[in-house]
CSV table of C-alpha atoms in Angstrom, one decimal:
chain,number,residue,atom,x,y,z
A,1196,MET,CA,22.7,21.8,41.1
A,1197,THR,CA,19.8,21.0,43.4
A,1198,LEU,CA,18.1,17.7,43.5
A,1199,VAL,CA,14.9,19.2,42.0
A,1200,LYS,CA,16.9,20.7,39.1
A,1201,GLN,CA,18.7,17.4,38.5
A,1202,CYS,CA,15.3,15.7,38.3
A,1203,LEU,CA,14.0,18.3,35.9
A,1204,VAL,CA,17.1,18.0,33.7
A,1205,GLY,CA,16.8,14.2,33.7
A,1206,THR,CA,13.1,14.3,32.9
A,1207,MET,CA,13.7,16.8,30.0
A,1208,ALA,CA,16.5,14.6,28.6
A,1209,LEU,CA,14.2,11.5,28.7
A,1210,LEU,CA,11.4,13.4,27.0
A,1211,LEU,CA,13.8,14.7,24.3
A,1212,ALA,CA,15.2,11.2,23.7
A,1213,PHE,CA,11.6,9.8,23.5
A,1214,GLY,CA,10.6,12.5,21.1
A,1215,ALA,CA,13.6,11.8,18.9
A,1216,ALA,CA,12.9,8.1,18.9
A,1217,ALA,CA,9.3,8.6,18.1
A,1218,ALA,CA,9.7,11.2,15.3
A,1219,THR,CA,7.9,10.6,12.1
A,1220,VAL,CA,7.8,12.1,8.7
A,1221,GLU,CA,4.4,12.5,6.9
A,1222,ILE,CA,4.3,12.1,3.1
A,1223,ALA,CA,0.9,12.5,1.4
A,1224,GLY,CA,-0.8,11.4,4.6
A,1225,VAL,CA,1.5,8.4,5.1
A,1226,LYS,CA,3.6,8.4,8.3
A,1227,MET,CA,7.1,7.0,8.2
A,1228,GLU,CA,9.4,6.6,11.2
A,1229,ASP,CA,12.6,8.5,10.9
A,1230,GLN,CA,14.4,5.5,12.4
A,1231,ILE,CA,13.5,1.8,12.4
A,1232,ASP,CA,15.0,-1.4,13.7
A,1233,LEU,CA,15.4,-4.0,11.0
A,1234,ARG,CA,16.2,-7.4,12.6
A,1235,GLY,CA,18.5,-5.7,15.2
A,1236,SER,CA,20.0,-3.1,12.9
A,1237,LYS,CA,19.2,0.6,13.2
A,1238,LEU,CA,18.3,2.3,9.9
A,1239,VAL,CA,17.6,5.9,9.2
A,1240,LEU,CA,15.0,7.3,6.8
A,1241,ASN,CA,17.3,8.6,4.0
A,1242,GLY,CA,14.5,10.3,2.2
A,1243,ALA,CA,10.8,9.9,1.2
A,1244,GLY,CA,8.5,11.1,-1.5
A,1245,VAL,CA,5.6,10.5,-3.8
A,1246,ARG,CA,5.5,8.7,-7.1
A,1247,TYR,CA,3.4,10.6,-9.6
A,1248,LYS,CA,1.9,9.4,-12.9
A,1249,ALA,CA,0.9,12.5,-14.7
A,1250,VAL,CA,-0.9,14.5,-12.0
A,1251,PHE,CA,-2.0,11.5,-10.0
A,1252,LYS,CA,-0.3,10.3,-6.8
A,1253,VAL,CA,0.4,6.6,-7.1
A,1254,TYR,CA,2.4,5.7,-4.0
A,1255,ALA,CA,4.5,7.1,-1.2
A,1256,ALA,CA,8.0,5.6,-0.9
A,1257,GLY,CA,10.7,5.7,1.8
A,1258,LEU,CA,14.3,4.6,1.7
A,1259,TYR,CA,16.0,3.4,4.9
A,1260,LEU,CA,19.8,3.0,5.1
A,1261,PRO,CA,22.4,2.4,7.8
A,1262,LYS,CA,23.6,6.0,7.2
A,1263,LYS,CA,22.5,9.0,5.2
A,1264,SER,CA,23.6,8.9,1.6
A,1265,ASP,CA,22.9,11.7,-0.9
A,1266,THR,CA,24.1,10.0,-4.2
A,1267,PRO,CA,22.9,6.9,-5.9
A,1268,GLU,CA,26.4,5.4,-5.7
A,1269,GLU,CA,26.5,5.8,-1.9
A,1270,ALA,CA,23.0,4.4,-1.4
A,1271,LEU,CA,23.8,1.4,-3.6
A,1272,GLY,CA,27.2,0.8,-2.1
A,1273,VAL,CA,26.6,1.3,1.6
A,1274,SER,CA,26.9,-2.0,3.5
A,1275,GLY,CA,24.4,-3.5,5.9
A,1276,PRO,CA,20.6,-3.9,5.8
A,1277,LYS,CA,18.4,-1.6,3.7
A,1278,ARG,CA,14.7,-1.1,3.2
A,1279,ILE,CA,12.4,0.4,0.6
A,1280,THR,CA,8.9,0.9,1.8
A,1281,ILE,CA,6.0,1.6,-0.5
A,1282,THR,CA,2.4,2.6,0.5
A,1283,MET,CA,-0.2,2.9,-2.2
A,1284,LEU,CA,-2.1,6.1,-2.5
A,1285,ARG,CA,-4.6,4.8,-5.1
A,1286,GLU,CA,-5.8,1.4,-6.2
A,1287,ILE,CA,-3.7,-0.3,-8.9
A,1288,ASP,CA,-3.6,-3.6,-10.6
A,1289,SER,CA,-0.7,-5.3,-8.8
A,1290,ASN,CA,0.1,-7.4,-11.9
A,1291,GLU,CA,0.6,-4.2,-13.8
A,1292,LEU,CA,2.8,-2.7,-11.0
A,1293,GLY,CA,5.0,-5.8,-11.2
A,1294,LYS,CA,5.4,-5.4,-14.9
A,1295,LEU,CA,6.3,-1.7,-14.5
A,1296,PHE,CA,8.9,-2.7,-11.9
A,1297,THR,CA,10.4,-5.3,-14.2
A,1298,ARG,CA,10.6,-2.8,-17.1
A,1299,SER,CA,12.3,-0.3,-14.9
A,1300,VAL,CA,14.8,-2.9,-13.8
A,1301,GLN,CA,15.6,-3.6,-17.4
A,1302,ASP,CA,16.0,0.1,-18.1
A,1303,ASN,CA,18.4,0.7,-15.3
A,1304,ALA,CA,20.4,-2.6,-14.7
A,1305,PRO,CA,23.8,-3.1,-16.2
A,1306,LYS,CA,23.4,-5.4,-19.2
A,1307,SER,CA,26.0,-7.8,-17.7
A,1308,GLU,CA,23.6,-8.5,-14.7
A,1309,MET,CA,20.3,-9.1,-16.6
A,1310,SER,CA,20.7,-12.8,-17.2
A,1311,ARG,CA,21.2,-13.3,-13.4
A,1312,LEU,CA,18.2,-11.1,-12.6
A,1313,VAL,CA,15.7,-12.9,-14.7
A,1314,PRO,CA,14.7,-15.7,-12.2
A,1315,GLY,CA,14.2,-13.1,-9.5
A,1316,LEU,CA,12.1,-10.9,-11.8
A,1317,ILE,CA,9.9,-13.8,-12.7
A,1318,ARG,CA,9.3,-14.6,-9.0
A,1319,MET,CA,8.7,-11.0,-8.2
A,1320,SER,CA,6.1,-10.8,-11.0
A,1321,GLU,CA,4.4,-13.8,-9.5
A,1322,ILE,CA,4.2,-12.2,-6.1
A,1323,PHE,CA,2.4,-9.2,-7.4
A,1324,SER,CA,0.2,-11.1,-9.9
A,1325,ASN,CA,-1.1,-13.2,-7.0
A,1326,CYS,CA,-2.2,-10.1,-5.1
A,1327,LYS,CA,-4.6,-9.1,-7.9
A,1328,LYS,CA,-5.0,-5.5,-6.7
A,1329,LEU,CA,-3.3,-3.2,-4.3
A,1330,ALA,CA,-5.7,-0.7,-2.7
A,1331,ALA,CA,-4.9,2.8,-1.2
A,1332,GLY,CA,-3.2,2.2,2.1
A,1333,ASP,CA,-1.8,-1.2,1.2
A,1334,ASN,CA,1.9,-1.4,1.9
A,1335,PHE,CA,4.9,-3.5,0.9
A,1336,THR,CA,8.5,-3.5,1.9
A,1337,ILE,CA,11.6,-4.6,0.0
A,1338,ASP,CA,14.4,-5.5,2.5
A,1339,TRP,CA,18.1,-6.3,1.9
A,1340,LEU,CA,19.3,-8.6,4.6
A,1341,PRO,CA,23.1,-9.5,4.4
A,1342,GLY,CA,23.5,-13.2,4.6
A,1343,THR,CA,19.9,-13.8,3.7
A,1344,GLY,CA,19.1,-11.9,0.5
A,1345,THR,CA,16.2,-9.7,-0.6
A,1346,VAL,CA,12.8,-10.2,1.1
A,1347,ILE,CA,9.6,-8.7,-0.3
A,1348,THR,CA,6.7,-8.5,2.2
A,1349,VAL,CA,3.3,-7.4,1.1
A,1350,ASN,CA,1.1,-6.1,3.9
A,1351,THR,CA,-2.5,-6.0,2.7
A,1352,PRO,CA,-5.8,-6.6,4.6
A,1353,ASN,CA,-7.1,-8.6,1.6
A,1354,LYS,CA,-4.9,-11.6,2.6
A,1355,CYS,CA,-2.5,-11.4,-0.3
A,1356,PRO,CA,-0.5,-14.7,-0.4
A,1357,GLN,CA,2.8,-14.2,1.4
A,1358,HIS,CA,6.2,-15.2,-0.2
A,1359,ASN,CA,8.8,-14.6,2.4
A,1360,ASP,CA,11.5,-16.7,0.7
A,1361,ALA,CA,14.5,-14.6,0.1
A,1362,PHE,CA,15.8,-13.7,-3.4
A,1363,LYS,CA,19.4,-15.0,-3.1
A,1364,GLU,CA,20.8,-13.2,-6.1
A,1365,PRO,CA,23.2,-10.6,-4.5
A,1366,GLU,CA,22.6,-8.0,-7.2
A,1367,PHE,CA,18.8,-8.2,-7.0
A,1368,PHE,CA,18.2,-5.6,-4.3
A,1369,ASN,CA,20.3,-3.0,-6.0
A,1370,ALA,CA,18.6,-3.8,-9.3
A,1371,LEU,CA,15.3,-3.0,-7.6
A,1372,LEU,CA,16.7,0.1,-5.9
A,1373,ARG,CA,17.8,1.4,-9.3
A,1374,ILE,CA,14.0,1.5,-10.2
A,1375,TRP,CA,14.1,4.8,-8.2
A,1376,LEU,CA,17.7,5.7,-8.1
A,1377,GLY,CA,19.0,4.6,-11.5
A,1378,PRO,CA,19.8,6.7,-14.6
A,1379,VAL,CA,16.2,6.3,-15.9
A,1380,PRO,CA,14.2,6.5,-12.6
A,1381,ALA,CA,10.5,5.9,-12.3
A,1382,ASP,CA,10.2,9.6,-11.2
A,1383,TRP,CA,13.0,12.1,-11.1
A,1384,LYS,CA,11.5,14.1,-8.2
A,1385,LEU,CA,11.0,10.9,-6.2
A,1386,LYS,CA,14.7,10.1,-6.9
A,1387,ASP,CA,15.8,13.4,-5.4
A,1388,ALA,CA,13.4,13.0,-2.5
A,1389,LEU,CA,14.7,9.5,-1.6
A,1390,LEU,CA,18.3,10.9,-1.7
A,1391,GLY,CA,17.2,13.6,0.8
A,1392,LYS,CA,17.4,16.5,-1.5
A,1393,PRO,CA,15.1,19.4,-0.9
A,1394,ALA,CA,12.2,19.8,-3.4
């Protein structure tokens, strides 16, 4: 192989690698990276979709895991950091959203866990109630960080008060993940989408 060919092959490999690293998925106008770095851990976009209420688009959601999982059991059981990302597609009263999440946790969590989840659910409701409203384009993430706990970060331009203290209850992240992947999910089509199943 000539030097010119070697250079061309090397350049193409770099471009392909850069293209793979920079790949994004677009859901209802929201761009999500197909891979992210979460505090030093590489996560892949397991699936993404839209939460509908009647015919209205409420938010776009993405699930990041250390490896692809196509069942709720795999997604809940896989070890390592995880992330749920939510981007609003319409304005919503954030206090109401917090209440809906709490109700969904109650619908999907094992009864034996509920007493341990109550303190976390109260704190989560406070986070959302302090935000007043979430507008279209506002985003929040729910991260599971082994050794730290669950961290909810609200990214809004309206200076929503930040609460970066971790939720220490080990079952809390999976209780939140069951909002979308549990037996009574918020949206069945979104459940399939987050598990990477074709529409």
